[in-house]
Tab-separated table of C-alpha atoms in Angstrom:
chain	number	residue	atom	x	y	z
G	5	MET	CA	-0.476	0.064	0.215
G	6	LYS	CA	2.934	2.474	1.114
G	7	LYS	CA	4.302	2.004	-2.735
G	8	PHE	CA	1.045	2.184	-4.054
G	9	LEU	CA	0.800	5.872	-2.622
G	10	LEU	CA	4.189	6.825	-3.254
G	11	VAL	CA	3.745	6.364	-6.848
G	12	THR	CA	0.473	7.831	-7.535
G	13	LEU	CA	2.232	10.633	-5.382
G	14	ALA	CA	5.120	10.915	-7.817
G	15	LEU	CA	2.580	10.123	-11.019
G	16	PHE	CA	0.392	13.566	-8.843
G	17	PHE	CA	3.073	15.816	-8.828
G	18	THR	CA	4.646	14.455	-12.339
G	19	ILE	CA	1.288	15.412	-13.916
G	20	ASN	CA	1.311	18.907	-11.906
G	21	ALA	CA	4.093	19.811	-13.381
G	22	GLN	CA	3.634	19.434	-17.092
G	23	GLU	CA	0.625	21.467	-16.378
G	24	GLU	CA	2.268	24.479	-14.813
G	25	LYS	CA	5.268	24.597	-17.171
G	26	LYS	CA	5.695	27.985	-17.479
G	27	ASP	CA	4.916	28.998	-21.450
G	28	ILE	CA	7.972	29.500	-23.688
G	29	HIS	CA	6.930	32.851	-24.477
G	30	GLN	CA	6.345	35.416	-21.620
G	31	PHE	CA	4.558	38.492	-23.425
G	32	LYS	CA	4.186	42.303	-22.272
G	33	MET	CA	1.641	44.651	-24.236
G	34	ILE	CA	3.604	47.362	-25.644
G	35	ASN	CA	0.506	49.171	-27.069
G	36	GLU	CA	-2.763	47.723	-28.002
G	37	VAL	CA	-6.173	49.902	-30.033
G	38	LYS	CA	-9.389	49.553	-28.187
G	39	THR	CA	-11.336	47.125	-30.662
G	40	THR	CA	-14.815	45.139	-30.288
G	41	SER	CA	-14.966	41.528	-29.285
G	42	VAL	CA	-13.939	38.680	-31.210
G	43	LYS	CA	-16.060	36.418	-33.526
G	44	ASP	CA	-16.522	33.370	-34.792
G	45	GLN	CA	-16.246	32.954	-38.802
G	46	GLY	CA	-17.414	28.980	-38.396
G	47	SER	CA	-16.987	26.694	-40.903
G	48	THR	CA	-16.897	29.750	-43.907
G	49	GLY	CA	-14.019	30.768	-45.550
G	50	THR	CA	-15.146	34.439	-44.669
G	51	CYS	CA	-12.790	35.227	-43.055
G	52	TRP	CA	-12.007	38.300	-45.446
G	53	ALA	CA	-15.472	39.667	-43.831
G	54	PHE	CA	-14.969	38.706	-40.194
G	55	ALA	CA	-11.423	40.539	-40.512
G	56	ALA	CA	-12.301	43.715	-42.181
G	57	THR	CA	-15.595	44.065	-40.651
G	58	SER	CA	-13.279	43.907	-36.967
G	59	TYR	CA	-10.975	46.717	-38.562
G	60	PHE	CA	-13.955	49.157	-38.961
G	61	GLU	CA	-15.599	48.518	-36.250
G	62	THR	CA	-12.562	49.678	-34.599
G	63	GLU	CA	-12.368	52.909	-36.941
G	64	LEU	CA	-15.904	53.263	-35.868
G	65	LEU	CA	-14.048	53.225	-32.254
G	66	ARG	CA	-10.670	55.550	-33.076
G	67	MET	CA	-13.495	57.770	-34.517
G	68	GLY	CA	-15.613	58.618	-31.469
G	69	LYS	CA	-18.753	57.070	-32.951
G	70	GLY	CA	-19.161	54.770	-30.912
G	71	GLU	CA	-19.159	50.647	-30.140
G	72	TYR	CA	-21.281	48.864	-33.050
G	73	ASP	CA	-21.274	45.144	-34.260
G	74	LEU	CA	-22.085	45.044	-37.599
G	75	SER	CA	-22.911	41.891	-40.206
G	76	GLU	CA	-20.487	40.205	-41.582
G	77	MET	CA	-23.235	37.999	-43.459
G	78	PHE	CA	-25.159	41.074	-45.418
G	79	VAL	CA	-21.016	41.800	-47.131
G	80	VAL	CA	-20.839	38.466	-47.638
G	81	ARG	CA	-24.839	37.886	-48.877
G	82	ASN	CA	-23.817	40.769	-51.336
G	83	ALA	CA	-20.653	39.348	-52.026
G	84	TYR	CA	-21.991	36.253	-53.764
G	85	PRO	CA	-23.955	37.518	-56.851
G	86	LEU	CA	-21.000	39.600	-57.861
G	87	LYS	CA	-18.716	36.897	-57.793
G	88	ALA	CA	-21.415	34.498	-59.589
G	89	GLU	CA	-21.586	37.386	-62.777
G	90	LYS	CA	-17.860	36.786	-63.595
G	91	TYR	CA	-17.496	33.695	-62.748
G	92	ILE	CA	-20.631	33.045	-65.634
G	93	ARG	CA	-19.373	35.883	-67.841
G	94	ARG	CA	-15.802	34.476	-67.966
G	95	HIS	CA	-17.319	31.052	-68.684
G	96	GLY	CA	-15.440	29.919	-65.365
G	97	THR	CA	-12.517	30.519	-65.283
G	98	SER	CA	-12.911	33.128	-62.511
G	99	ASN	CA	-12.351	32.006	-58.309
G	100	PHE	CA	-15.620	31.410	-57.183
G	101	SER	CA	-15.093	30.002	-53.700
G	102	GLN	CA	-15.690	31.608	-49.922
G	103	GLY	CA	-12.727	33.660	-49.786
G	104	GLY	CA	-12.518	37.498	-50.464
G	105	GLN	CA	-9.917	40.850	-50.037
G	106	ALA	CA	-10.534	43.385	-47.074
G	107	HIS	CA	-11.275	45.842	-50.390
G	108	ASP	CA	-13.970	43.391	-50.720
G	109	VAL	CA	-15.918	44.875	-47.237
G	110	LEU	CA	-15.079	48.626	-48.906
G	111	MET	CA	-17.112	47.609	-51.883
G	112	ILE	CA	-19.548	45.920	-50.513
G	113	TYR	CA	-20.428	49.071	-48.304
G	114	LYS	CA	-19.957	51.772	-50.961
G	115	ASN	CA	-22.613	50.027	-52.981
G	116	ASN	CA	-25.076	47.976	-50.663
G	117	GLY	CA	-23.954	50.037	-47.396
G	118	ILE	CA	-24.319	47.785	-44.083
G	119	VAL	CA	-26.802	46.818	-41.451
G	120	PRO	CA	-26.288	46.183	-37.290
G	121	GLU	CA	-25.249	41.976	-36.647
G	122	GLU	CA	-29.124	41.633	-34.620
G	123	ILE	CA	-30.565	42.884	-38.369
G	124	TYR	CA	-28.997	40.447	-40.479
G	125	ALA	CA	-26.722	37.759	-39.043
G	126	GLY	CA	-26.989	35.286	-42.036
G	127	ASN	CA	-29.146	32.271	-40.809
G	128	PRO	CA	-26.348	30.589	-38.869
G	129	ILE	CA	-27.368	26.873	-37.549
G	130	GLU	CA	-27.169	27.057	-33.418
G	131	GLY	CA	-24.761	30.105	-33.781
G	132	ARG	CA	-22.151	28.665	-35.811
G	133	HIS	CA	-21.950	29.643	-39.607
G	134	ASN	CA	-21.393	26.604	-42.004
G	135	HIS	CA	-21.235	27.544	-46.013
G	136	ASN	CA	-19.948	24.520	-47.387
G	137	GLU	CA	-23.428	23.206	-48.247
G	138	LEU	CA	-23.771	26.567	-49.864
G	139	GLU	CA	-20.695	26.792	-51.599
G	140	TYR	CA	-21.406	23.618	-53.290
G	141	VAL	CA	-25.219	23.880	-54.276
G	142	MET	CA	-24.514	27.683	-55.685
G	143	LYS	CA	-21.560	26.446	-57.879
G	144	GLY	CA	-23.244	23.466	-58.920
G	145	MET	CA	-25.919	25.786	-60.007
G	146	LEU	CA	-23.244	28.015	-61.946
G	147	ASP	CA	-21.406	25.397	-63.858
G	148	GLY	CA	-24.884	24.008	-64.779
G	149	VAL	CA	-25.828	27.341	-66.293
G	150	LEU	CA	-22.138	27.171	-68.298
G	151	ALA	CA	-23.044	23.391	-69.543
G	152	GLY	CA	-25.859	25.380	-70.742
G	153	ARG	CA	-24.513	27.068	-73.232
G	154	LYS	CA	-26.928	30.042	-73.504
G	155	LEU	CA	-27.717	32.307	-70.664
G	156	THR	CA	-31.326	33.142	-69.819
G	157	ASP	CA	-32.861	35.378	-67.615
G	158	LYS	CA	-33.794	33.623	-64.672
G	159	TRP	CA	-30.276	31.981	-63.256
G	160	ASP	CA	-29.735	35.287	-61.589
G	161	ASP	CA	-32.676	34.718	-59.924
G	162	ALA	CA	-31.914	31.762	-58.813
G	163	LEU	CA	-28.605	32.351	-57.454
G	164	SER	CA	-30.659	34.778	-55.214
G	165	SER	CA	-33.597	32.510	-54.133
G	166	THR	CA	-30.761	29.890	-52.975
G	167	LEU	CA	-28.347	32.730	-51.023
G	168	ASP	CA	-32.016	33.946	-49.219
G	169	ALA	CA	-33.160	30.367	-48.004
G	170	TYR	CA	-29.641	29.895	-46.725
G	171	LEU	CA	-29.437	32.925	-45.425
G	172	GLY	CA	-31.520	35.156	-44.883
G	173	ASP	CA	-33.115	37.839	-47.238
G	174	ILE	CA	-31.531	41.281	-47.033
G	175	PRO	CA	-33.347	44.204	-45.876
G	176	GLU	CA	-34.132	46.880	-47.179
G	177	GLU	CA	-35.442	49.214	-44.565
G	178	PHE	CA	-35.042	48.537	-40.643
G	179	SER	CA	-35.205	50.092	-37.033
G	180	PHE	CA	-32.068	50.467	-35.160
G	181	ASN	CA	-31.649	52.282	-31.413
G	182	GLY	CA	-35.245	54.024	-32.432
G	183	ASN	CA	-34.559	55.495	-36.138
G	184	ASN	CA	-35.270	53.747	-39.245
G	185	TYR	CA	-32.467	53.598	-41.876
G	186	SER	CA	-31.845	51.746	-45.100
G	187	PRO	CA	-28.540	49.999	-45.590
G	188	LYS	CA	-27.256	52.635	-47.643
G	189	SER	CA	-28.312	55.558	-45.229
G	190	PHE	CA	-26.891	53.755	-42.040
G	191	PHE	CA	-23.461	53.458	-43.266
G	192	ASP	CA	-23.821	57.018	-44.780
G	193	GLU	CA	-24.240	58.092	-41.318
G	194	LEU	CA	-21.297	56.018	-40.189
G	195	GLY	CA	-18.911	58.394	-41.510
G	196	ILE	CA	-16.719	55.992	-43.197
G	197	ASN	CA	-14.748	57.183	-46.396
G	198	PRO	CA	-13.750	54.094	-48.970
G	199	ASP	CA	-11.247	56.552	-50.193
G	200	ASP	CA	-9.187	56.637	-47.220
G	201	TYR	CA	-8.188	53.126	-47.072
G	202	ILE	CA	-5.226	51.888	-48.867
G	203	GLU	CA	-3.751	48.501	-49.394
G	204	PHE	CA	-0.602	47.343	-49.590
G	205	THR	CA	1.511	44.382	-50.864
G	206	SER	CA	5.497	43.917	-51.273
G	207	TYR	CA	6.592	41.104	-53.657
G	208	ASN	CA	9.900	42.027	-55.222
G	209	ASN	CA	8.840	40.673	-58.817
G	210	ARG	CA	7.244	43.832	-59.669
G	211	ASN	CA	8.244	47.033	-59.271
G	212	TYR	CA	8.069	48.823	-56.184
G	213	TYR	CA	6.770	51.825	-55.682
G	214	ASP	CA	3.981	50.770	-58.009
G	215	TRP	CA	0.597	50.326	-58.371
G	216	ILE	CA	0.292	46.162	-58.785
G	217	GLU	CA	-2.551	43.699	-59.676
G	218	LEU	CA	-2.054	41.575	-56.528
G	219	GLU	CA	-2.057	37.987	-58.728
G	220	ILE	CA	-3.893	35.633	-55.583
G	221	PRO	CA	-7.047	34.052	-56.269
G	222	ASP	CA	-9.254	35.785	-53.581
G	223	ASN	CA	-7.689	39.315	-55.634
G	224	TRP	CA	-11.114	38.035	-57.367
G	225	THR	CA	-11.985	42.148	-58.554
G	226	ASN	CA	-8.250	42.123	-59.548
G	227	ASP	CA	-8.267	44.968	-57.301
G	228	LYS	CA	-4.521	46.999	-57.124
G	229	TYR	CA	-2.227	47.434	-54.476
G	230	PHE	CA	0.784	49.340	-54.130
G	231	ASN	CA	3.829	47.287	-54.033
G	232	ILE	CA	6.664	48.561	-51.857
G	233	PRO	CA	9.234	46.954	-49.788
G	234	MET	CA	8.950	44.729	-46.550
G	235	ASN	CA	10.494	47.174	-44.231
G	236	ASP	CA	8.651	49.841	-45.628
G	237	ILE	CA	4.599	47.489	-44.588
G	238	LEU	CA	6.527	46.898	-40.866
G	239	GLU	CA	6.925	51.079	-40.951
G	240	ILE	CA	3.218	51.402	-41.762
G	241	MET	CA	2.688	49.012	-39.671
G	242	ASP	CA	4.172	50.468	-36.558
G	243	ASN	CA	3.521	53.945	-37.148
G	244	ALA	CA	-0.257	52.821	-37.327
G	245	LEU	CA	-0.364	50.878	-33.502
G	246	SER	CA	1.773	53.601	-32.079
G	247	ASN	CA	-1.105	56.418	-33.324
G	248	GLY	CA	-4.347	54.297	-32.480
G	249	TYR	CA	-4.720	52.944	-35.813
G	250	SER	CA	-5.330	49.331	-36.757
G	251	ILE	CA	-4.366	46.902	-39.650
G	252	CYS	CA	-6.124	44.395	-41.619
G	253	TRP	CA	-4.005	41.549	-42.228
G	254	ASP	CA	-3.842	39.314	-44.943
G	255	GLY	CA	-1.217	36.219	-44.742
G	256	ASP	CA	-0.586	33.079	-44.391
G	257	SER	CA	-1.378	31.140	-40.809
G	258	GLY	CA	-1.979	27.495	-42.418
G	259	LYS	CA	1.556	25.909	-42.475
G	260	ASP	CA	3.679	24.939	-39.909
G	261	HIS	CA	4.408	27.308	-36.721
G	262	PHE	CA	1.701	29.147	-36.734
G	263	TYR	CA	0.638	27.561	-32.983
G	264	ARG	CA	-2.511	27.126	-32.688
G	265	ASN	CA	-2.844	25.484	-29.597
G	266	GLU	CA	-0.202	27.789	-28.119
G	267	GLY	CA	-1.259	31.544	-29.654
G	268	TYR	CA	1.663	32.583	-31.275
G	269	ALA	CA	3.339	31.965	-34.731
G	270	VAL	CA	7.245	32.188	-35.407
G	271	ILE	CA	10.081	31.140	-38.268
G	272	PRO	CA	11.774	29.110	-35.956
G	273	VAL	CA	15.898	28.854	-37.621
G	274	ASP	CA	15.462	24.870	-36.464
G	275	ASP	CA	12.404	23.364	-38.600
G	276	GLU	CA	12.695	20.197	-36.948
G	277	GLU	CA	12.713	20.956	-33.388
G	278	LYS	CA	9.463	19.779	-31.891
G	279	LEU	CA	7.766	22.387	-29.884
G	280	GLU	CA	7.315	19.749	-26.815
G	281	ASP	CA	11.189	19.590	-26.965
G	282	ARG	CA	11.320	23.838	-26.489
G	283	THR	CA	12.408	25.923	-23.317
G	284	GLU	CA	13.014	28.847	-24.172
G	285	PRO	CA	12.173	31.643	-27.385
G	286	GLU	CA	13.272	30.304	-30.535
G	287	LYS	CA	15.464	31.669	-32.441
G	288	GLU	CA	14.250	33.236	-36.133
G	289	LYS	CA	15.423	33.186	-39.372
G	290	GLU	CA	16.565	36.286	-40.953
G	291	ILE	CA	13.255	36.938	-43.720
G	292	THR	CA	14.625	38.681	-46.993
G	293	GLU	CA	12.710	39.874	-49.670
G	294	ASP	CA	14.586	36.749	-52.022
G	295	LEU	CA	12.815	34.586	-48.931
G	296	ARG	CA	9.399	36.024	-49.280
G	297	ILE	CA	9.058	35.760	-53.010
G	298	GLU	CA	10.465	32.386	-52.949
G	299	ALA	CA	7.993	31.300	-50.446
G	300	PHE	CA	5.337	33.133	-52.349
G	301	ASN	CA	6.152	31.444	-55.903
G	302	SER	CA	6.642	28.060	-54.009
G	303	PHE	CA	2.877	28.853	-52.791
G	304	ASP	CA	4.303	27.634	-49.249
G	305	VAL	CA	3.110	31.211	-48.216
G	306	THR	CA	-0.680	31.830	-49.724
G	307	ASP	CA	-3.709	34.307	-48.857
G	308	ASP	CA	-5.747	31.912	-46.792
G	309	HIS	CA	-6.415	34.286	-43.973
G	310	LEU	CA	-7.221	37.344	-42.780
G	311	MET	CA	-6.969	38.539	-39.441
G	312	HIS	CA	-6.873	42.307	-37.723
G	313	ILE	CA	-3.941	43.558	-36.252
G	314	VAL	CA	-4.201	45.667	-33.104
G	315	GLY	CA	-1.031	46.228	-30.654
G	316	THR	CA	2.026	45.489	-30.850
G	317	ALA	CA	3.907	42.926	-26.872
G	318	GLU	CA	7.452	41.552	-26.731
G	319	ASN	CA	8.391	38.631	-24.913
G	320	GLN	CA	11.191	38.245	-22.424
G	321	ASN	CA	13.608	39.096	-25.215
G	322	ARG	CA	12.377	41.487	-25.849
G	323	THR	CA	11.283	40.590	-29.754
G	324	LYS	CA	8.293	41.697	-31.413
G	325	PHE	CA	5.534	40.434	-31.573
G	326	TYR	CA	2.081	41.293	-33.163
G	327	TYR	CA	-1.061	41.065	-31.109
G	328	THR	CA	-3.758	39.950	-33.814
G	329	LYS	CA	-6.855	39.307	-33.140
G	330	ASN	CA	-8.183	36.481	-35.131
G	331	SER	CA	-12.361	35.004	-35.956
G	332	TRP	CA	-12.141	31.275	-34.896
G	333	GLY	CA	-14.433	32.421	-31.790
G	334	THR	CA	-13.145	32.575	-28.027
G	335	LYS	CA	-13.676	28.809	-26.648
G	336	ASP	CA	-10.528	26.780	-25.648
G	337	LYS	CA	-8.314	29.637	-27.116
G	338	LYS	CA	-5.275	30.523	-24.800
G	339	TYR	CA	-5.453	34.408	-25.425
G	340	ASP	CA	-9.181	34.363	-25.583
G	341	GLY	CA	-9.167	34.949	-29.363
G	342	TYR	CA	-5.719	36.535	-30.003
G	343	TRP	CA	-2.244	35.431	-31.492
G	344	TYR	CA	1.287	36.459	-31.313
G	345	MET	CA	2.859	36.804	-34.503
G	346	SER	CA	6.635	37.484	-34.112
G	347	GLU	CA	7.962	40.530	-36.858
G	348	ALA	CA	9.839	37.410	-38.607
G	349	TYR	CA	6.425	35.528	-39.226
G	350	VAL	CA	5.001	38.501	-40.538
G	351	LYS	CA	7.678	40.023	-42.614
G	352	LEU	CA	7.247	36.111	-44.315
G	353	LYS	CA	4.026	35.186	-44.265
G	354	THR	CA	2.077	38.595	-44.642
G	355	VAL	CA	0.649	38.937	-48.593
G	356	ALA	CA	-1.258	42.340	-47.873
G	357	ILE	CA	-2.211	44.950	-45.306
G	358	MET	CA	-5.194	47.378	-45.680
G	359	VAL	CA	-4.513	50.873	-42.942
G	360	HIS	CA	-6.436	54.836	-43.012
G	361	LYS	CA	-3.749	56.735	-45.390
G	362	ASN	CA	-3.375	58.983	-42.415
G	363	ALA	CA	-1.484	55.747	-40.260
G	364	VAL	CA	1.216	56.156	-43.610
G	365	PRO	CA	4.179	57.584	-42.974
G	366	LYS	CA	4.278	60.473	-45.192
G	367	PHE	CA	7.524	59.737	-46.879
G	368	ILE	CA	5.462	56.544	-48.068
G	369	LEU	CA	2.379	58.399	-49.127
G	370	GLY	CA	4.615	60.353	-51.134
G	371	LYS	CA	6.250	57.494	-53.041
G	372	MET	CA	2.600	57.147	-54.609
G	373	LYS	CA	1.140	58.108	-58.396
């Protein structure tokens, strides 16, 4: 019995020691922009809508407009018919998927307006969005239309009915806080100027300080981005965050070293070292422009996820991290739905950013044509 008790106690203390093992990184916040609550995109590819919506909710806070919970699914619902039209007109060669870019949200705001979340929630099932069936149904419908080799005047109505069935009818008018609005009049009252926002990218296979079409599948509108060195993008990000502006970030979180359970992302020098074997912060690779384009050309870095950067932090080694708001909810998330991305990770994995023009340093604005 005594031996059994000793073994049991040893096992208990071993388990407790494992549970109490300190995190590799001890983060300390440097600055943080006030934002709204973390949302959950569920089983959808609509991170672009969630990240940009969070970004504009945060802009409203910065502008002194108060706190709003804006509808992501209103944007998604209005974007699908535009994607479908392009897919049909280009005979199925353009991208038709759940994905998109930050500028898509601005485009919908400008053309269709916006509504609060409580007015249009997009018919989540048991509180969770899932667009897998919707995508398959729409894609099958569009491919069937193309197979007919001749368009009728019915296909777009059929698509709209499908979207209404899955996401709900778009409100033409609604009441909110005692006032009556249309989606466009509500957007006008918010005071967001779409022309105030700029998207930047950084790839050395194109001319720097020039507008380029970012060649990624989810840029289905063929929008142009201002191409600058990656160090300039970091200058913009740091300038923004130190002056109360946040950043809508487009990049890659799908490959190695974006640690979902641990809540941070790095680019370690030793790719083979197992996470559980680490006892101190990783030494990271030096990221160059050539390494960025190599990763982009090999598809090792893709635009697989958009998030919202709202602050900077540093670990115990004074390594800089960007405090990043995700759209995967808060349940079982180490940092309540936020991630810490190291500067090296951001340098390698960034595809594009969107910021307010006033957050851009003057020396960069001066080079924009």
